[in-house]
Amino acid sequence: MNDYLSILTHFALEGSVKEVKPLGNGLINDTLLVRTDGPDDYVLQRINNAIFRDVELLQHNIDCVTRHIRGKLVAAGESDIDRKVLRFLPCRETGKSYWSDGEAFWRVSVFIRDAFTYELVNPEYSRFAGQGFGRFEAMLADIPDTLGETIPDFHNMELRARQLRLAVARDKVGRMSDPEVLSIVREMLDNESDMCKAEQLHREGRLPKRICHCDTKVNNMLFDADGRILCVIDLDTVMPSYVFSDFGDFLRTAANPVAEDSTELEKIDFRMDIFEAFAEGYLAATKDFLTDIERDNLPYAACLFPFMQAVRFLTDYINGDTYYKIGYPEHNLVRTRNQMALWRSAMGKRDAMVSVISRSPSGL
Ligand code: GN1
Ligand code: MG
């Protein structure tokens, strides 16, 4: 607590701190809730600068995005804006939106009151989420600033496949001797070229990069008590990417009836009702900018993300668990099995997804 208090002295909090406790279940940063006796509580985060190597760029992206969205909300006459876009406190000494002692990097944002996160959503909430992410992308379509890639090639499937092959070749901790691992690797490599379609389209000049959130998992979204989306949180990965990122990553978490590390594989079934509702909300909100190629490939995006996530989890497992936080030694393998089961289920419904998209009114 004392360490946290001394970090917090670098930010102009209102009120005095009553309690600091862990918040959420992110796999990358350390996140804490700071309760005060003032009007607001706060979120204190230690930015994982082993993963986000350019914190200056990361915070630049976040500053630009939150400023731009705030401006749009003000112009639209929205109320309750502090619950609809994140607000970061400036560092007292530098005025920047983070503080560093040269080693660790910290930032503080205002905690959004009366907001709920979900691990599972129903179709109604899924439609709101589709609108919410679609609007997020639409609002950022005219951002005047140049944003950088906070993790270069973050959702580049070709790169993720190369990283898997490298991990397999090095086999640093001997996990390739497990026949199950080998067989999953084979299945992944057999499907590599289909799943790398986005990079191919991009090279052909047929698929643009736009500013996307890139971590639209369902628990990165805040809903109000009526189930309407308030805002999206966890903006570290907001960067230029394909729209597939936001569409695919939401469904990866929301259309899975169980958590991404559940061992109840028999319950995994890619939920078409969630897909349909999300697609409807998303297509309505993005109709002014989405191209035909982007729209027609949304079913591919829904398959790509469980696949890419499985490749990333398995790569980390083979590398000896250096990237994702784990709770037990097999955690990344368990996550891999889960995401592969979801991917197989989604692949079986790919044609059905294509029909949903093609009969969608905003798709005409
Ligand atoms: C990481 O930190 P968290 O849990 O929001 C990861 C995402 C993965 C996700 C899997 C920077 O996000 O890409 O989809 O874990 N973020 C980064 O749960 O790698
Ligand atoms: Mg995240």
Coordinates of C-alpha atoms and ligand atoms in Angstrom, one line a residue:
M1 CA 0.0 0.0 0.0
N2 CA 2.8 2.4 0.9
D3 CA 4.5 1.9 -2.4
Y4 CA 1.3 2.6 -4.2
L5 CA 0.7 5.7 -2.2
S6 CA 4.1 7.1 -3.1
I7 CA 3.4 6.4 -6.8
L8 CA 0.0 8.1 -6.5
T9 CA 1.7 11.3 -5.2
H10 CA 2.8 11.9 -8.8
F11 CA -0.8 12.4 -9.9
A12 CA -3.3 15.0 -8.8
L13 CA -6.0 12.8 -7.2
E14 CA -8.9 14.4 -5.5
G15 CA -9.5 13.2 -1.9
S16 CA -7.4 10.9 0.1
V17 CA -6.7 7.3 -0.6
K18 CA -8.7 4.8 1.5
E19 CA -7.8 1.5 -0.1
V20 CA -5.8 0.0 -3.0
K21 CA -6.8 -3.4 -4.3
P22 CA -6.4 -5.6 -7.4
L23 CA -9.0 -5.1 -10.2
G24 CA -9.9 -7.2 -13.2
N25 CA -8.2 -10.2 -14.8
G26 CA -5.9 -8.8 -17.5
L27 CA -3.1 -11.0 -18.7
I28 CA -0.6 -8.3 -19.4
N29 CA -0.6 -5.2 -17.1
D30 CA -1.1 -5.0 -13.3
T31 CA -4.3 -3.2 -12.5
L32 CA -5.5 -1.7 -9.2
L33 CA -8.5 0.0 -7.9
V34 CA -7.8 3.1 -5.8
R35 CA -10.7 4.0 -3.5
T36 CA -10.8 7.6 -2.1
D37 CA -13.0 9.7 0.1
G38 CA -13.2 12.2 -2.8
P39 CA -15.8 12.3 -5.6
D40 CA -13.9 9.8 -7.8
D41 CA -12.2 6.5 -7.4
Y42 CA -9.3 5.7 -9.7
V43 CA -7.6 2.9 -11.6
L44 CA -3.9 2.6 -11.2
Q45 CA -2.0 0.6 -13.7
R46 CA 1.5 -0.6 -14.1
I47 CA 2.2 -0.7 -17.8
N48 CA 4.0 -3.9 -18.9
N49 CA 6.9 -2.3 -20.7
A50 CA 8.5 -5.6 -21.5
I51 CA 5.5 -6.1 -23.9
F52 CA 4.8 -2.4 -24.7
R53 CA 8.3 -1.3 -25.3
D54 CA 7.5 2.2 -26.5
V55 CA 5.4 3.6 -23.6
E56 CA 5.7 7.1 -25.0
L57 CA 4.0 6.0 -28.3
L58 CA 1.5 3.9 -26.4
Q59 CA 0.4 6.9 -24.3
H60 CA 0.5 9.2 -27.4
N61 CA -2.0 6.8 -29.1
I62 CA -4.3 6.8 -26.0
D63 CA -4.1 10.6 -25.5
C64 CA -5.1 11.2 -29.2
V65 CA -7.9 8.6 -29.2
T66 CA -9.5 9.8 -25.9
R67 CA -9.2 13.5 -26.9
H68 CA -10.8 12.8 -30.3
I69 CA -13.6 10.7 -28.9
R70 CA -14.2 13.2 -26.1
G71 CA -14.4 16.0 -28.7
K72 CA -17.0 14.0 -30.7
L73 CA -19.1 13.3 -27.6
V74 CA -19.1 17.0 -26.6
A75 CA -20.0 18.1 -30.2
A76 CA -22.9 15.6 -30.2
G77 CA -24.2 17.1 -26.9
E78 CA -23.8 13.8 -25.0
S79 CA -24.2 13.8 -21.3
D80 CA -22.2 11.9 -18.7
I81 CA -19.1 12.0 -20.8
D82 CA -16.7 10.9 -18.1
R83 CA -18.4 7.5 -18.2
K84 CA -18.2 7.2 -22.0
V85 CA -14.5 7.8 -22.5
L86 CA -11.6 7.2 -20.3
R87 CA -9.9 10.2 -18.5
F88 CA -6.2 9.9 -17.5
L89 CA -4.7 12.2 -14.9
P90 CA -1.5 14.1 -15.9
C91 CA 1.7 13.5 -14.0
R92 CA 2.3 16.4 -11.7
E93 CA 6.0 16.9 -12.8
T94 CA 5.8 16.3 -16.6
G95 CA 2.2 16.8 -17.5
K96 CA 2.3 13.5 -19.4
S97 CA -0.3 10.8 -19.0
Y98 CA 2.1 8.5 -17.2
W99 CA 4.8 8.6 -14.6
S100 CA 8.0 6.6 -14.6
D101 CA 10.8 6.1 -12.1
G102 CA 12.9 5.1 -15.0
E103 CA 12.1 1.4 -14.5
A104 CA 8.4 1.0 -14.1
F105 CA 5.7 2.9 -15.9
W106 CA 2.4 3.9 -14.1
R107 CA -0.8 5.7 -15.2
V108 CA -4.0 6.7 -13.4
S109 CA -7.5 7.0 -14.9
V110 CA -10.8 7.9 -13.4
F111 CA -12.7 4.8 -12.4
I112 CA -16.1 4.7 -14.2
R113 CA -18.9 4.4 -11.8
D114 CA -21.9 2.1 -12.0
A115 CA -20.5 0.1 -14.9
F116 CA -20.6 -3.6 -15.4
T117 CA -18.3 -6.0 -17.3
Y118 CA -19.4 -9.5 -18.4
E119 CA -17.6 -12.6 -19.3
L120 CA -20.7 -13.8 -21.2
V121 CA -23.3 -11.7 -23.0
N122 CA -26.8 -12.4 -24.4
P123 CA -27.8 -11.5 -27.9
E124 CA -29.3 -8.2 -26.9
Y125 CA -26.0 -7.0 -25.2
S126 CA -24.1 -8.4 -28.2
R127 CA -26.0 -6.2 -30.5
F128 CA -25.2 -3.1 -28.3
A129 CA -21.6 -4.2 -28.3
G130 CA -21.5 -4.4 -32.1
Q131 CA -22.9 -0.9 -32.3
G132 CA -20.4 0.2 -29.7
F133 CA -17.4 -1.1 -31.5
G134 CA -18.7 0.0 -34.8
R135 CA -19.1 3.5 -33.5
F136 CA -15.7 3.4 -31.9
E137 CA -14.1 2.7 -35.3
A138 CA -16.4 5.2 -37.0
M139 CA -15.5 8.0 -34.5
L140 CA -11.8 7.3 -35.1
A141 CA -12.1 7.2 -38.9
D142 CA -11.3 11.0 -39.1
I143 CA -8.7 11.2 -36.3
P144 CA -6.2 13.9 -37.5
D145 CA -3.2 12.4 -35.6
T146 CA -0.9 9.7 -36.7
L147 CA -1.0 6.6 -34.5
G148 CA 1.7 4.0 -34.3
E149 CA 1.6 0.3 -33.8
T150 CA 2.2 -0.2 -30.1
I151 CA 3.1 -3.8 -30.8
P152 CA 4.2 -3.9 -34.4
D153 CA 2.3 -6.5 -36.5
F154 CA 0.2 -7.3 -33.5
H155 CA -2.5 -9.2 -35.4
N156 CA -0.4 -10.3 -38.4
M157 CA -1.2 -14.0 -38.7
E158 CA 1.8 -14.6 -40.9
L159 CA 4.0 -13.3 -38.2
R160 CA 2.2 -15.3 -35.5
A161 CA 2.7 -18.5 -37.6
R162 CA 6.4 -17.7 -38.0
Q163 CA 6.7 -17.2 -34.3
L164 CA 5.1 -20.6 -33.7
R165 CA 7.5 -22.2 -36.2
L166 CA 10.5 -20.6 -34.5
A167 CA 9.3 -21.7 -31.0
V168 CA 8.9 -25.3 -32.4
A169 CA 12.3 -25.3 -33.9
R170 CA 13.9 -24.0 -30.6
D171 CA 11.8 -26.1 -28.3
K172 CA 13.4 -24.3 -25.4
V173 CA 11.8 -26.2 -22.6
G174 CA 11.3 -29.6 -24.2
R175 CA 7.5 -29.3 -24.7
M176 CA 7.6 -30.6 -28.3
S177 CA 8.1 -34.1 -27.0
D178 CA 4.4 -34.1 -26.0
P179 CA 2.5 -35.8 -28.9
E180 CA -0.5 -33.6 -28.2
V181 CA 1.5 -30.4 -28.7
L182 CA 2.9 -31.8 -31.9
S183 CA -0.5 -32.7 -33.3
I184 CA -2.0 -29.3 -32.5
V185 CA 1.0 -27.6 -34.2
R186 CA 0.4 -29.8 -37.3
E187 CA -3.3 -28.8 -37.4
M188 CA -2.3 -25.2 -37.1
L189 CA 0.2 -25.3 -39.9
D190 CA -2.2 -27.2 -42.1
N191 CA -4.6 -24.3 -41.9
E192 CA -2.1 -21.5 -42.0
S193 CA -2.6 -20.3 -45.6
D194 CA -6.4 -20.0 -45.2
M195 CA -6.0 -18.1 -42.0
C196 CA -3.4 -15.8 -43.5
K197 CA -5.9 -14.4 -46.0
A198 CA -6.0 -10.9 -44.4
E199 CA -2.3 -10.3 -45.1
Q200 CA -2.7 -11.6 -48.6
L201 CA -5.6 -9.2 -49.2
H202 CA -3.6 -6.3 -47.7
R203 CA -0.6 -7.0 -49.9
E204 CA -2.9 -6.9 -52.9
G205 CA -4.0 -3.5 -51.8
R206 CA -7.6 -4.7 -51.2
L207 CA -7.7 -4.5 -47.4
P208 CA -7.0 -1.2 -45.6
K209 CA -5.7 -0.7 -42.1
R210 CA -7.9 1.5 -39.9
I211 CA -7.7 2.6 -36.3
C212 CA -9.0 -0.3 -34.3
H213 CA -9.2 -1.3 -30.7
C214 CA -7.5 -4.6 -31.1
D215 CA -8.4 -6.1 -27.8
T216 CA -12.2 -6.2 -28.0
K217 CA -12.7 -9.1 -25.7
V218 CA -16.0 -8.9 -24.0
N219 CA -14.6 -8.0 -20.6
N220 CA -12.9 -4.9 -22.1
M221 CA -16.3 -3.3 -22.5
L222 CA -18.2 -1.4 -19.9
F223 CA -22.0 -1.6 -19.9
D224 CA -24.5 0.5 -17.9
A225 CA -27.2 -1.1 -15.7
D226 CA -29.5 -1.4 -18.8
G227 CA -27.0 -3.3 -20.8
R228 CA -26.0 -0.4 -23.1
I229 CA -22.4 0.0 -23.8
L230 CA -20.8 2.9 -22.0
C231 CA -17.3 2.7 -23.4
V232 CA -14.4 0.4 -24.2
I233 CA -11.5 0.2 -21.9
D234 CA -8.0 -1.2 -22.2
L235 CA -6.8 1.1 -25.0
D236 CA -3.2 -0.1 -25.1
T237 CA -3.6 -1.9 -28.4
V238 CA -5.6 0.9 -30.2
M239 CA -3.6 1.1 -33.4
P240 CA -3.9 0.7 -37.2
S241 CA -5.2 -2.8 -38.0
Y242 CA -7.8 -4.6 -40.1
V243 CA -11.4 -4.2 -38.9
F244 CA -11.3 -8.0 -38.5
S245 CA -9.4 -7.5 -35.2
D246 CA -12.3 -5.9 -33.5
F247 CA -15.0 -8.0 -35.0
G248 CA -13.1 -11.3 -34.5
D249 CA -11.8 -10.7 -31.0
F250 CA -15.2 -9.8 -29.6
L251 CA -16.8 -13.0 -31.0
R252 CA -13.8 -15.1 -29.8
T253 CA -14.8 -14.3 -26.3
A254 CA -18.5 -13.6 -26.5
A255 CA -19.6 -16.5 -28.8
N256 CA -17.7 -19.0 -26.6
P257 CA -20.1 -20.3 -23.9
V258 CA -17.2 -20.8 -21.6
A259 CA -14.1 -18.8 -20.6
E260 CA -11.0 -19.0 -22.7
D261 CA -9.2 -21.2 -20.2
S262 CA -12.1 -23.5 -19.4
T263 CA -11.4 -27.2 -19.6
E264 CA -15.1 -28.0 -20.4
L265 CA -14.4 -28.4 -24.1
E266 CA -17.7 -30.4 -24.6
K267 CA -19.6 -27.1 -23.9
I268 CA -17.7 -25.2 -26.6
D269 CA -19.9 -24.2 -29.5
F270 CA -19.6 -21.0 -31.5
R271 CA -22.8 -19.3 -30.7
M272 CA -24.6 -18.1 -33.9
D273 CA -27.2 -16.1 -32.0
I274 CA -24.4 -14.0 -30.6
F275 CA -22.7 -13.7 -34.0
E276 CA -25.9 -12.6 -35.7
A277 CA -26.7 -10.0 -33.1
F278 CA -23.2 -8.6 -33.0
A279 CA -22.9 -8.5 -36.8
E280 CA -26.2 -6.6 -37.0
G281 CA -25.1 -3.9 -34.6
Y282 CA -21.7 -3.7 -36.1
L283 CA -22.9 -3.5 -39.8
A284 CA -25.4 -0.8 -38.9
A285 CA -22.7 1.4 -37.2
T286 CA -20.0 0.9 -39.9
K287 CA -22.1 1.2 -43.1
D288 CA -20.6 4.5 -44.1
F289 CA -17.0 3.2 -44.3
L290 CA -16.9 -0.6 -44.5
T291 CA -15.9 -1.9 -47.9
D292 CA -17.4 -5.0 -49.5
I293 CA -14.2 -7.0 -49.0
E294 CA -14.2 -6.1 -45.3
R295 CA -17.9 -7.0 -44.9
D296 CA -17.7 -10.2 -46.9
N297 CA -14.8 -11.4 -44.8
L298 CA -16.3 -11.0 -41.4
P299 CA -17.0 -14.7 -41.1
Y300 CA -13.3 -15.3 -41.9
A301 CA -12.5 -12.8 -39.1
A302 CA -14.7 -14.8 -36.7
C303 CA -12.7 -17.9 -37.4
L304 CA -9.3 -16.1 -37.5
F305 CA -9.3 -14.9 -34.0
P306 CA -9.7 -18.1 -32.0
F307 CA -7.1 -19.6 -34.4
M308 CA -4.6 -16.7 -33.9
Q309 CA -5.2 -16.7 -30.1
A310 CA -4.6 -20.5 -30.0
V311 CA -1.3 -20.0 -32.0
R312 CA -0.2 -17.3 -29.6
F313 CA -1.1 -19.3 -26.5
L314 CA 0.7 -22.4 -27.9
T315 CA 3.7 -20.4 -28.9
D316 CA 4.0 -19.1 -25.4
Y317 CA 3.6 -22.6 -24.0
I318 CA 6.3 -23.9 -26.2
N319 CA 8.5 -21.0 -25.3
G320 CA 8.1 -21.7 -21.5
D321 CA 5.4 -19.2 -20.6
T322 CA 7.2 -15.9 -21.0
Y323 CA 4.3 -13.7 -22.3
Y324 CA 0.9 -14.4 -20.7
K325 CA 0.4 -14.6 -17.0
I326 CA -0.3 -18.2 -16.0
G327 CA -2.0 -19.6 -12.9
Y328 CA -0.5 -23.1 -13.3
P329 CA 2.1 -24.8 -15.5
E330 CA -0.3 -26.2 -18.2
H331 CA -2.4 -23.0 -18.3
N332 CA -1.4 -22.0 -21.8
L333 CA -1.9 -25.5 -23.2
V334 CA -5.4 -25.5 -21.6
R335 CA -6.1 -22.2 -23.3
T336 CA -4.9 -23.5 -26.6
R337 CA -7.2 -26.6 -26.5
N338 CA -10.1 -24.3 -25.7
Q339 CA -9.4 -21.9 -28.5
M340 CA -8.8 -24.7 -31.0
A341 CA -12.2 -26.2 -30.0
L342 CA -13.8 -22.9 -30.6
W343 CA -12.0 -22.4 -33.9
R344 CA -13.2 -25.9 -35.1
S345 CA -16.7 -25.0 -34.2
A346 CA -16.6 -21.6 -35.9
M347 CA -15.1 -23.2 -39.1
G348 CA -18.1 -25.6 -39.1
K349 CA -20.4 -22.5 -39.2
R350 CA -18.5 -20.4 -41.6
D351 CA -21.0 -20.9 -44.4
A352 CA -23.9 -20.1 -42.1
M353 CA -22.1 -16.9 -41.1
V354 CA -21.7 -16.0 -44.8
S355 CA -25.4 -16.3 -45.3
V356 CA -26.2 -14.1 -42.2
I357 CA -23.9 -11.4 -43.5
S358 CA -25.2 -11.5 -47.1
R359 CA -28.8 -11.2 -46.1
S360 CA -28.0 -8.3 -43.7
P361 CA -29.9 -5.1 -44.8
S362 CA -26.9 -2.8 -44.4
G363 CA -24.9 -5.3 -46.4
L364 CA -26.8 -4.5 -49.6
Ligands
GN1_1 C1 -4.1 -10.1 -23.6 O1 -4.2 -8.1 -21.1 P1 -5.4 -8.7 -21.7 O2 -5.9 -9.8 -21.0 O3 -6.5 -7.6 -22.0 C2 -3.6 -9.8 -25.0 C3 -4.7 -10.0 -26.0 C4 -5.2 -11.4 -25.9 C5 -5.7 -11.6 -24.5 C6 -6.1 -13.0 -24.3 C7 -1.2 -7.0 -25.4 O4 -5.0 -9.1 -23.2 O5 -4.2 -9.8 -27.3 O6 -6.3 -11.5 -26.8 O7 -4.7 -11.4 -23.5 N1 -3.0 -8.5 -25.1 C8 -1.7 -8.3 -25.5 O8 -6.9 -13.1 -23.1 O9 -1.0 -9.2 -25.9
MG2 MG -5.6 -5.9 -22.9

